[in-house]
Coordinates of C-alpha atoms in Angstrom, one line a residue:
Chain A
X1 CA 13.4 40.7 8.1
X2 CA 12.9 37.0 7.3
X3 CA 15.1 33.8 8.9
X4 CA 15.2 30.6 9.1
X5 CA 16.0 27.6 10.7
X6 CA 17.6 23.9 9.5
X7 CA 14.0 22.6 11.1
X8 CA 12.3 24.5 8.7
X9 CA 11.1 27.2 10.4
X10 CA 10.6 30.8 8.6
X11 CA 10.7 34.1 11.6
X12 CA 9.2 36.7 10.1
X13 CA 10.8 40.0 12.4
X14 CA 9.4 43.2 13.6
X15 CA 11.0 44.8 16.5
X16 CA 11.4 42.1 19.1
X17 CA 8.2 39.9 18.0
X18 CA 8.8 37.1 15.4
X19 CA 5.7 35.8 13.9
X20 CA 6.9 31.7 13.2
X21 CA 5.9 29.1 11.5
X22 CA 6.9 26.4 9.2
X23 CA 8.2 26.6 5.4
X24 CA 7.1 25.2 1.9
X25 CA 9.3 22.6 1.8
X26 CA 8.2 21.2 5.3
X27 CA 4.7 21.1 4.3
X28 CA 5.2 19.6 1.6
X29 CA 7.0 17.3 3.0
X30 CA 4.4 16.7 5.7
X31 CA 1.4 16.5 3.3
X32 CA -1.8 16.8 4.4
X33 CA -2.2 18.6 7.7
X34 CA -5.1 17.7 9.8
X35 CA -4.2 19.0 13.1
X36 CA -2.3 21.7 14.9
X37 CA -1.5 21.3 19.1
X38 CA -0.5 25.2 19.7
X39 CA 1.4 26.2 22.5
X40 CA -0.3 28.7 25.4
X41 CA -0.1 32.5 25.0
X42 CA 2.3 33.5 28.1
X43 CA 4.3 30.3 28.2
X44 CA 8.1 30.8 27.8
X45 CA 10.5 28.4 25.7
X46 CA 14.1 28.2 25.5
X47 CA 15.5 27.4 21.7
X48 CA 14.8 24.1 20.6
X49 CA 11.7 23.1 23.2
X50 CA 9.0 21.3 21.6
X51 CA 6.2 24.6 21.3
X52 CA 3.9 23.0 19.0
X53 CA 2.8 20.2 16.9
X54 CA 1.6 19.1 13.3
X55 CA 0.0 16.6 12.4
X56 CA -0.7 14.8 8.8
X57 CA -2.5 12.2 7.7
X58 CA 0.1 9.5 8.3
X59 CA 2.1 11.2 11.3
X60 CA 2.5 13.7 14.1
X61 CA 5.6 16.4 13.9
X62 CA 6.9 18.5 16.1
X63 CA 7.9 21.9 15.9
X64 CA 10.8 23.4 18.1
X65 CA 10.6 26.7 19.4
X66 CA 13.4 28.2 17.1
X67 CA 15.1 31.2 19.3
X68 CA 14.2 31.9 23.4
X69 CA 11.1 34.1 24.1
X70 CA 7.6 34.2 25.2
X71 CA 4.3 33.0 23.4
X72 CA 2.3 36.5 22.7
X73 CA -0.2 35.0 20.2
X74 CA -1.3 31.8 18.2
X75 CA -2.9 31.4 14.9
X76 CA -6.6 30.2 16.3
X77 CA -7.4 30.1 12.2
X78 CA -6.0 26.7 12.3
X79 CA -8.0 24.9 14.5
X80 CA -10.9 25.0 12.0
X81 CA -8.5 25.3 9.0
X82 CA -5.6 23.2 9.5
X83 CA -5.1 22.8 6.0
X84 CA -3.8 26.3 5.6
X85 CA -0.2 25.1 6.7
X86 CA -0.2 23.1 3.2
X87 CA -2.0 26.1 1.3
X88 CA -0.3 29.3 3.0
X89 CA 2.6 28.0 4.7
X90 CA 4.1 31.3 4.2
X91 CA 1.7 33.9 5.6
X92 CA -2.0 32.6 6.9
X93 CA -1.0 29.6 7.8
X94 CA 1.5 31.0 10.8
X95 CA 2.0 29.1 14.3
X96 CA 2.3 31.9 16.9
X97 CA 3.8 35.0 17.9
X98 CA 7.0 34.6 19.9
X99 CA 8.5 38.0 21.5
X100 CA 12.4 37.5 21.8
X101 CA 14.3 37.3 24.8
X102 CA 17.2 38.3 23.0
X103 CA 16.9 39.7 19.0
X104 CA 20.1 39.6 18.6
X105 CA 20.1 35.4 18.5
X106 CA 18.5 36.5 15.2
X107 CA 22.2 36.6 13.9
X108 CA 22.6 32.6 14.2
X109 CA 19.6 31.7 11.4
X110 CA 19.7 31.6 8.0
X111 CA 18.6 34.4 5.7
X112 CA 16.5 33.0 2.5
X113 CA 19.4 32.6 0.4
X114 CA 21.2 30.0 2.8
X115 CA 17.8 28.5 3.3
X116 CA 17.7 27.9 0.1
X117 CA 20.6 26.6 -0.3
X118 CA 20.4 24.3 2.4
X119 CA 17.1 22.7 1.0
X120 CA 18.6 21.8 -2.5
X121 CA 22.1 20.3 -0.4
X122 CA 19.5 18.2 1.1
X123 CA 17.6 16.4 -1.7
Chain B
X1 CA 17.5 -2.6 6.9
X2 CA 19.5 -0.1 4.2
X3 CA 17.5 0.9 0.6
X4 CA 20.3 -1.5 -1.2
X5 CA 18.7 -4.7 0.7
X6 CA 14.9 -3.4 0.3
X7 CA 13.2 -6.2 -1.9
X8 CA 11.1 -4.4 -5.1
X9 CA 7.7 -5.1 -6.5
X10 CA 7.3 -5.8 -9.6
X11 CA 5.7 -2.3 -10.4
X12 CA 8.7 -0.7 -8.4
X13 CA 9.5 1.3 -11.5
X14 CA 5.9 2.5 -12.1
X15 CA 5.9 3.8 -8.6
X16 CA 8.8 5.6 -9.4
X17 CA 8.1 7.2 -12.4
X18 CA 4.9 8.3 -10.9
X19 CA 6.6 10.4 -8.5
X20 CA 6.0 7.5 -5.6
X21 CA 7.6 8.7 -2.4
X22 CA 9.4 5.1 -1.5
X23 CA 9.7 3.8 1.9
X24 CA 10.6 0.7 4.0
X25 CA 7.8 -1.5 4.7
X26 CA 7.9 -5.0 5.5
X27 CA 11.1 -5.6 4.0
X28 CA 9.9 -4.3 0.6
X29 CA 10.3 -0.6 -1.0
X30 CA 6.9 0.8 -1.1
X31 CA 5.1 4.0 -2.0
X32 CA 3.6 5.1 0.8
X33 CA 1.8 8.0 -1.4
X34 CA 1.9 9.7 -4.9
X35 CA 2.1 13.4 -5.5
X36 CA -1.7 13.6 -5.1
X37 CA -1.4 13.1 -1.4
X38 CA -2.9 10.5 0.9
X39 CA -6.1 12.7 1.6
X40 CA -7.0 13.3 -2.1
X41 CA -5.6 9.5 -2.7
X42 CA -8.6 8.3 0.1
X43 CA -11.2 10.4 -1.4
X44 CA -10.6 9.2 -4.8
X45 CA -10.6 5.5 -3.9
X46 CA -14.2 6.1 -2.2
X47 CA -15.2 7.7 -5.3
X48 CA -13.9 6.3 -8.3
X49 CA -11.2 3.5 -8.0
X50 CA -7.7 3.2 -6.7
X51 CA -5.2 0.7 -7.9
X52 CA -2.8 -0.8 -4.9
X53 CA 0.1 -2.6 -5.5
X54 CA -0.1 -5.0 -2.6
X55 CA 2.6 -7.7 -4.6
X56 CA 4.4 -7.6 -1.0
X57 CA 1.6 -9.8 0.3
X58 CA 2.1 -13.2 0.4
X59 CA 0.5 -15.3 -1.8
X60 CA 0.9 -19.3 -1.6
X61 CA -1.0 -22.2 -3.0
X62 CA -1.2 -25.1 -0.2
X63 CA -1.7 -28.7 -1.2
X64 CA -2.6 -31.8 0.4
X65 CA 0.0 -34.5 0.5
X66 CA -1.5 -37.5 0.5
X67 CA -4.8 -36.5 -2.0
X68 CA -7.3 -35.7 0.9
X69 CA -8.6 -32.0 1.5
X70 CA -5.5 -29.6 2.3
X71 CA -8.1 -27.6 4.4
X72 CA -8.8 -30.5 7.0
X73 CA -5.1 -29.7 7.8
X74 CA -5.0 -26.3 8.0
X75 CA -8.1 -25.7 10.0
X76 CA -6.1 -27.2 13.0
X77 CA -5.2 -24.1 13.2
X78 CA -7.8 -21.6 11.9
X79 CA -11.1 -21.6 13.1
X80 CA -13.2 -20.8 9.8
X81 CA -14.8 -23.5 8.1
X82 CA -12.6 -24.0 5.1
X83 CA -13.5 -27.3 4.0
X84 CA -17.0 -26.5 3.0
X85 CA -15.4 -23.8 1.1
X86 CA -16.5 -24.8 -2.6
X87 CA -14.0 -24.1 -5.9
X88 CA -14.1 -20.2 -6.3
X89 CA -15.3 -19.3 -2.7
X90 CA -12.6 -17.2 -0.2
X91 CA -12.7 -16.8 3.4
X92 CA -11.3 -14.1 5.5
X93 CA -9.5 -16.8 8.4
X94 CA -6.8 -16.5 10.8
X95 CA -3.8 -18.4 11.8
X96 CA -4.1 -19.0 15.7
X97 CA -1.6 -20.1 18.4
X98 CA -1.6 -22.9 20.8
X99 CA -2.9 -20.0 23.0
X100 CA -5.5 -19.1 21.1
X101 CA -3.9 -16.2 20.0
X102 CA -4.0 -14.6 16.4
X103 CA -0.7 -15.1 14.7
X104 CA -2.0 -13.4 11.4
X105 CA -5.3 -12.8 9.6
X106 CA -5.0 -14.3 5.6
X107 CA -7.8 -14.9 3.2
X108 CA -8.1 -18.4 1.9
X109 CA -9.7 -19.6 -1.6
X110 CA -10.7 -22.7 -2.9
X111 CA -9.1 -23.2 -6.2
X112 CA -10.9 -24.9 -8.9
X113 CA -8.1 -27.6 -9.4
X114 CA -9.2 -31.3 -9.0
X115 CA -7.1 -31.8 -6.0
X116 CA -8.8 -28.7 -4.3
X117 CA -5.7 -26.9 -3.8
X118 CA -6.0 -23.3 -1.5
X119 CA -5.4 -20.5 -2.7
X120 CA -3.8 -18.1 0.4
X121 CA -2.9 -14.8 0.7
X122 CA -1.2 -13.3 4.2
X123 CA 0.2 -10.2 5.1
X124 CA 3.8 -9.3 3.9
X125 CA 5.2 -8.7 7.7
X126 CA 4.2 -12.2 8.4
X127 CA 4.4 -14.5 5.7
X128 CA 8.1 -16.0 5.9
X129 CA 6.7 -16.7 9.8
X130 CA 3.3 -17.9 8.3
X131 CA 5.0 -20.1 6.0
X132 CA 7.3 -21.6 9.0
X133 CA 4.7 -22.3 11.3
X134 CA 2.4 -24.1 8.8
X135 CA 5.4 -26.1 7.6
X136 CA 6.4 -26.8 11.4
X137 CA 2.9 -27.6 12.8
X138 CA 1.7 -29.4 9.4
X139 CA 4.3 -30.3 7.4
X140 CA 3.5 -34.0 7.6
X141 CA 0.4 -33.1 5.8
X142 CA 0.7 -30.3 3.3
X143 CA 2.8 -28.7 1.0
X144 CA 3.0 -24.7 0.6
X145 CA 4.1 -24.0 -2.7
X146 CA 5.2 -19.6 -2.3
X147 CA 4.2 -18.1 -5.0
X148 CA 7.2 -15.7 -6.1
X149 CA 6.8 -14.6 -9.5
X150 CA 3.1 -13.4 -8.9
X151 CA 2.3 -9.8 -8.4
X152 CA -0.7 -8.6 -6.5
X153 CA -2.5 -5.7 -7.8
X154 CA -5.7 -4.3 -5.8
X155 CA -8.2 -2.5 -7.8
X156 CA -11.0 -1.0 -4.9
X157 CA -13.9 1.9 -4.8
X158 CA -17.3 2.5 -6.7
X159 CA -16.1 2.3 -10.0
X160 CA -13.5 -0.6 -9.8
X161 CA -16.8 -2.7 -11.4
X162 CA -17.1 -0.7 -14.4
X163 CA -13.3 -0.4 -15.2
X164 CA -12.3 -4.2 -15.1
X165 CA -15.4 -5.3 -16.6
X166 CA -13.7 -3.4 -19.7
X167 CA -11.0 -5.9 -20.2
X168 CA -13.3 -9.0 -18.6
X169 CA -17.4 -8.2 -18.6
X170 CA -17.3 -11.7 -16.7
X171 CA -16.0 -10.0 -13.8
X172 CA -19.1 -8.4 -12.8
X173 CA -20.5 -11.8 -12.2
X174 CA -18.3 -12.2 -9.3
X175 CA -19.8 -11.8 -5.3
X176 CA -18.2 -10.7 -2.7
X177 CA -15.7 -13.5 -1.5
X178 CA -15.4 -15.2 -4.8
X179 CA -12.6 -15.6 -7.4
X180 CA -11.7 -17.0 -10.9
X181 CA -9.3 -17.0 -13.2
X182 CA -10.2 -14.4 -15.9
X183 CA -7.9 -13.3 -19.0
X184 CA -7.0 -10.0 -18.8
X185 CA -4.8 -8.4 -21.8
X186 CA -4.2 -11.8 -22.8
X187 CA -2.8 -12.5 -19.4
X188 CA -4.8 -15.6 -17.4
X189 CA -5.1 -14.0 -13.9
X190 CA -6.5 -14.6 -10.7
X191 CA -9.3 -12.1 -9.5
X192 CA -11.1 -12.3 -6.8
X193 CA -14.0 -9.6 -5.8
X194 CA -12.4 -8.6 -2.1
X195 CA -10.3 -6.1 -0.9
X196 CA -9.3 -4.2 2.7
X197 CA -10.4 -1.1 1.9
X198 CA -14.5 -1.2 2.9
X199 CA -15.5 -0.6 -0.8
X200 CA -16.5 -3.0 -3.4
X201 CA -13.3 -4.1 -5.7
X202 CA -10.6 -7.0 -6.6
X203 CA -8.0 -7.8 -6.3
X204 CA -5.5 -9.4 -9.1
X205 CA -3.4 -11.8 -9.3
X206 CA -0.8 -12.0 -12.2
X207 CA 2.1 -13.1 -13.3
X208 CA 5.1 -10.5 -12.1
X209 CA 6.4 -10.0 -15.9
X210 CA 2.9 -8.5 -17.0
X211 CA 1.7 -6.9 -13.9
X212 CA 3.7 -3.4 -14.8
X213 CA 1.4 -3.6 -18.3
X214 CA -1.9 -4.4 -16.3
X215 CA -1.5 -1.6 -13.9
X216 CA -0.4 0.6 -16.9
X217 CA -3.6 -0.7 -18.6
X218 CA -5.8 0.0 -15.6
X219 CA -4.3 3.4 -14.8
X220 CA -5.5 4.7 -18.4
X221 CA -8.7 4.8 -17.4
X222 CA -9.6 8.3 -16.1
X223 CA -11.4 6.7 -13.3
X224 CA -8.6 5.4 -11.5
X225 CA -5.5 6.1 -9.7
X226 CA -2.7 5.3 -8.1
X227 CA -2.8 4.6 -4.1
X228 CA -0.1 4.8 -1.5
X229 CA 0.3 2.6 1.6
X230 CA -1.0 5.7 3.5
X231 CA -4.0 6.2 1.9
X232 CA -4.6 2.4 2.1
X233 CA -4.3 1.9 5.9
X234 CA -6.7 5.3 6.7
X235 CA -9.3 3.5 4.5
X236 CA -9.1 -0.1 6.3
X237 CA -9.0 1.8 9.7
X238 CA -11.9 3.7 8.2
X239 CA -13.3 0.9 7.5
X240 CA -12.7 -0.6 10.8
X241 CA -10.8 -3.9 9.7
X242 CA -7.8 -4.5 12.0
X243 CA -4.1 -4.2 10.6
X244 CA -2.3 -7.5 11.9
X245 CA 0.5 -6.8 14.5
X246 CA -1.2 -3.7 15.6
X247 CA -4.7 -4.3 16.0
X248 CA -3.9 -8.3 17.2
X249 CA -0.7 -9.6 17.8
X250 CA 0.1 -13.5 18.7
X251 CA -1.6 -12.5 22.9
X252 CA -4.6 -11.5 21.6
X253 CA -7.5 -13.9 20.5
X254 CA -10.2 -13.3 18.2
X255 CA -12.8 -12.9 20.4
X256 CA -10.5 -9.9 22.2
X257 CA -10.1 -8.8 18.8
X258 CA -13.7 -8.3 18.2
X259 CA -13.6 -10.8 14.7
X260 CA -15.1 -13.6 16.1
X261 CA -17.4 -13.7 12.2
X262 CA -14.3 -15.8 11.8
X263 CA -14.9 -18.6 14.2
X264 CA -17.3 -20.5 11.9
X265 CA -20.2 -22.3 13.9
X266 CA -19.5 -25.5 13.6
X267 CA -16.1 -25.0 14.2
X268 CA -17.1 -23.8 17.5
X269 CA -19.7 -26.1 18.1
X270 CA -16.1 -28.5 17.7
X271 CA -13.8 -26.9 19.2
X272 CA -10.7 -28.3 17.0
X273 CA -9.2 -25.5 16.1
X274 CA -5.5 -24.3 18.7
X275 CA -6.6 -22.1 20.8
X276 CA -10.2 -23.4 21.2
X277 CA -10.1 -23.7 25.0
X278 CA -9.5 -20.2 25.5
X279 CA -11.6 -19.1 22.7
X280 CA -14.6 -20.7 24.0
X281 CA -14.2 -19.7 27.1
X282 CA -14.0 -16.5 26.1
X283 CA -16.9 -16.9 23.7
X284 CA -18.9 -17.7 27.1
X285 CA -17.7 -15.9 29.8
X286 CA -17.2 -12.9 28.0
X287 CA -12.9 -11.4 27.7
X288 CA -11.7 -9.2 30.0
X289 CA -10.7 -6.8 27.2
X290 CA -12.3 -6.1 23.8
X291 CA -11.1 -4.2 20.7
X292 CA -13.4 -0.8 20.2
X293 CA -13.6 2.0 18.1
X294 CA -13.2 5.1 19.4
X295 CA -14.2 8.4 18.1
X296 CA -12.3 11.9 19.7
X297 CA -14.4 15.1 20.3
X298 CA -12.3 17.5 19.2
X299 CA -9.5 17.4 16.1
X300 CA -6.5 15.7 17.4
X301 CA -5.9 12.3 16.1
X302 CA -5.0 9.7 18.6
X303 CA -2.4 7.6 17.3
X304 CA -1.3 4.2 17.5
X305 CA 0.5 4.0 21.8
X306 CA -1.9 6.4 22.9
X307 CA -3.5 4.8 26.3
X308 CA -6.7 5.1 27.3
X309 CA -8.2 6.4 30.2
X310 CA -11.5 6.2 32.0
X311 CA -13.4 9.2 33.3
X312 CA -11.0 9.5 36.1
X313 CA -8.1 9.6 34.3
X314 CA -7.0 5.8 35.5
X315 CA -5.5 4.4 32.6
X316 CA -7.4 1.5 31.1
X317 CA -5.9 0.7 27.5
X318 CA -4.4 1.7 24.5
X319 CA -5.1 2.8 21.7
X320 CA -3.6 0.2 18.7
X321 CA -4.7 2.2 15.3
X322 CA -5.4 5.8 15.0
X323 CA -5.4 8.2 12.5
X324 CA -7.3 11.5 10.8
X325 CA -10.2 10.0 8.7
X326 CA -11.0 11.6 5.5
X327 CA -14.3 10.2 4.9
X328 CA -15.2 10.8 8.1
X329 CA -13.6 14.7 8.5
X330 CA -11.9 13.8 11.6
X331 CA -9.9 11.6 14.1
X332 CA -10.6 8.2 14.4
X333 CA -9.2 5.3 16.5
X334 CA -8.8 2.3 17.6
X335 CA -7.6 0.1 20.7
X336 CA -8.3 -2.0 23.6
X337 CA -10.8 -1.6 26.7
X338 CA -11.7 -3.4 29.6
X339 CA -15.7 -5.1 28.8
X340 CA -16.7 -3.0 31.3
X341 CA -16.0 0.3 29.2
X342 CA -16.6 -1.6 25.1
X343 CA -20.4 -0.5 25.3
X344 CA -21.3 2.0 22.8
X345 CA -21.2 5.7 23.8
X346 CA -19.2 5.2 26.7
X347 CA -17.2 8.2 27.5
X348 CA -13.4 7.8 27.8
X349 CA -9.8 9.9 27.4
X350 CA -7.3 9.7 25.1
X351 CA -3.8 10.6 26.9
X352 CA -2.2 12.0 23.7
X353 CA 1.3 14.0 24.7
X354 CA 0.1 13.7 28.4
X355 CA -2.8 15.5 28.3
X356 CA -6.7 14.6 28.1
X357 CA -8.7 14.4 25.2
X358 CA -12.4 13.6 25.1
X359 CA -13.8 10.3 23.4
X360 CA -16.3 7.8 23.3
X361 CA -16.7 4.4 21.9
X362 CA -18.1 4.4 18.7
X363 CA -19.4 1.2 16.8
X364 CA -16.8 0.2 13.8
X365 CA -17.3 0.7 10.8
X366 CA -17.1 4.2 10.8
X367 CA -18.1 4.1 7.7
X368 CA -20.6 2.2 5.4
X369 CA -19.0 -0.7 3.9
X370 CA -19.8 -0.8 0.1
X371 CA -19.1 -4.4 -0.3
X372 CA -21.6 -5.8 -3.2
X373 CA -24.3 -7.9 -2.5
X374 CA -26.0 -10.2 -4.8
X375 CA -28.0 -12.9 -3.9
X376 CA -30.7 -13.7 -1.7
X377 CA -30.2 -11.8 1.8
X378 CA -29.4 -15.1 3.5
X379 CA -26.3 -15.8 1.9
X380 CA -24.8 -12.2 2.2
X381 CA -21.3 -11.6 3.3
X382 CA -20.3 -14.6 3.7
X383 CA -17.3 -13.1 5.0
X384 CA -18.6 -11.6 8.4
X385 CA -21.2 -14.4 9.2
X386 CA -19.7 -17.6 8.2
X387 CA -21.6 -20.8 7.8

């Protein structure tokens, strides 16, 4: 199962562990990514705490943790390879490993057809 | 300000149909890259040739009223030697305060007019301020004439040579710091061989109505590109030339800013410049704080805001430009120290989102400046010795 969020956020679900991290429009939008601040494996976040950040060329972004839950893993690729946020948003280039404090919060994201949808209402 | 009050350029529509992405700056809608993306944008100026629109700039003639040399006047307040400046020769100078502080940075040229009329361009944030404060403080004396219907196109990297000399082989002839009018597509122009990017280039003045087909013109040549604002301000910081109202500001003097190449030495020897009591005290006694470059350890960029601490974690300064470099394949920065900590290799932090990350001060430029040199090696770069 695949969500997302209006900060451009793509969960990718199994069991109670979402694997997060940010979608093709939002790197694009980005550009170049230079740098990625990662949050600490064990730290808990409530929805919408700042959990990581991305940085471009031009500008620093921040990334909100997108449901509750605990850190479990982060993508340690990108410290040496940034850039894979811009050239795999969608699978290697994943922020961390968030297990759920509640899966059924699931319900309030958007599935890829309103995710869609809500990136061509916004251009 | 709203998009419907954002002034235009005159090669607004270019940008546009090049898939620019448009932003504020300075008043004016400006690309601030191109779909190629501010790292490959970088890379390509330092290794082929990127075409800038910088027609936001201000550019300005400023005349003497009453037939003697316009730069007497204006180096009341700018402490380059300007009135040596012979026709063709340009100056990198700065506008100073009663306090000695730097008001702007602008480039001044010599024109090749009989009255010796100066050719000046400032920076676009400041030029309607510029402007005032030259009229205010010397408006008994000169005349600046605002040049509106001129666009400004910067053509800067390794190959920038090869690709003007197409329309203009005379433009090869040009050093560093001097400019002429050349005819390019059957458009007189004013080029001078400068730029703000650390590589060898010019940049082009022409009249708004034909700058569109110049750039056009320019572009067709496989060895260049456009180049967005963003790619522009990580190659000056690169290059470690300071962005005015970030690097300096109207507190900070040009001996805190580390440019003192542009207190000329007679000028100092003088001392009739604003400012000069503070500046030469300075100049003697050393300032209490000192613009550095500052090079992170690890991969995070320190940007513009982020203070400085020393090796105790006591804050100490702040970072004023900071930014990933591409050239040099990582962060780069920088911003203000106490004397005590400017000396190269001392080891500092950078406070960025509250926690500590490793630096040290790193001589500027970070990278080699490509600026061409002809001539004998004593009258090099004019620009960062002066007279």
């Amino acid at each position: 199962m695949i969500k997302f969020t209006e900060e451009h956020e793509w969960l990718e679900v199994e069991g109670d562990v979402a694997t997060v991290g940010i979608t093709d429009y939002a790197q694009n939008a980005l550009g170049d990514v230079v740098f990625v601040e990662l949050p600490e494996v064990g730290a808990t976040y409530d929805k919408g705490d700042e959990v990581a950040v991305v940085e471009s060329v031009k500008a620093a972004s921040e990334v909100y943790a997108p449901l509750a839950g605990e850190i479990v893993e982060v993508n340690e690729a990108l410290e040496g390879e940034p850039a894979l946020v811009n050239t795999a948003a969608l699978d290697a280039g994943w922020f961390f490993k968030m297990k759920l404090a509640d899966v059924g919060d699931l319900d309030d994201l958007m599935d890829e057809t309103a995710y869609n949808e809500f990136v061509e209402g916004l251009d | 300000m709203t998009d419907d009050t954002l002034l235009k350029t005159p090669l607004y529509d270019l940008h546009v149909a090049q898939g620019g992405k448009m932003v504020p700056f300075a008043g004016y809608s400006m690309p601030v890259q191109y779909p190629l993306g501010i790292m490959k944008e970088h890379e390509f100026t330092r290794e082929k040739a990127g075409l800038f629109d910088v027609s936001h700039m201000g550019q300005c003639f400023i005349h003497s009223k009453d037939g003697s040399d316009p730069a007497a006047a204006i180096e009341k307040l700018m402490p380059g030697a300007l009135q040596v400046l012979k026709p063709g020769k340009m100056r990198y100078t700065l506008l100073l305060n009663e306090d000695g502080g730097i008001e702007d940075d602008l480039m001044v040229t010599r024109t090749h007019d009989a009255d010796g009329k100066l050719y000046v361009v400032v920076n676009a944030a400041c030029k309607d301020k510029d402007y005032d404060i030259l009229e205010e403080k010397l408006g008994h004396l000169i005349t600046v004439e605002p040049l509106e219907d001129r666009g400004l196109i910067a053509l800067q990297g390794p190959r920038a040579v090869a690709v003007l000399a197409e329309l203009a082989p005379e433009v090869a002839d040009l050093g560093f710091m001097e400019a002429t009018a050349v005819t390019l597509e059957g458009v007189v122009c004013w080029v001078s061989r400068s730029g703000y990017t650390g590589e060898d280039g010019y940049e082009i003045s022409v009249p708004e109505s034909e700058a569109k087909a110049l750039a056009e013109r320019l572009l067709r040549s496989g060895d260049v590109e456009l180049i967005g604002l963003g790619a522009r301000d990580s190659l000056r910081l690169e290059a470690g030339l300071c962005l005015s109202g970030h690097d300096f500001d109207a507190t900070i003097s040009p001996v805190e800013a580390g440019v003192t190449f542009a207190l000329g030495k007679k000028r100092r020897e003088d001392g009739d410049f604003a400012g000069a009591a503070r500046i030469l005290k300075e100049l003697s006694e050393g300032p209490s704080k000192v613009r550095v470059g500052l090079k992170p350890a690890g991969r995070a960029p320190a940007r513009e805001g982020t203070p400085i601490a020393d090796a105790d974690g006591n804050e100490i300064g702040i970072v004023t430009s900071g930014g990933f470099g591409p050239t040099v394949g990582g962060p780069v920065a920088m911003g203000f120290v106490p004397t005590a900590f400017a000396d190269e290799g001392t080891e500092v932090q950078l406070m960025i989102r509250g926690k500590a990350h490793a630096a040290v001060v790193a001589k500027t430029p970070f990278i080699e400046q490509r600026y061409v040199r002809k001539k004998s090696i004593l009258s090099l770069d004019l620009w960062r010795i002066g007279p």
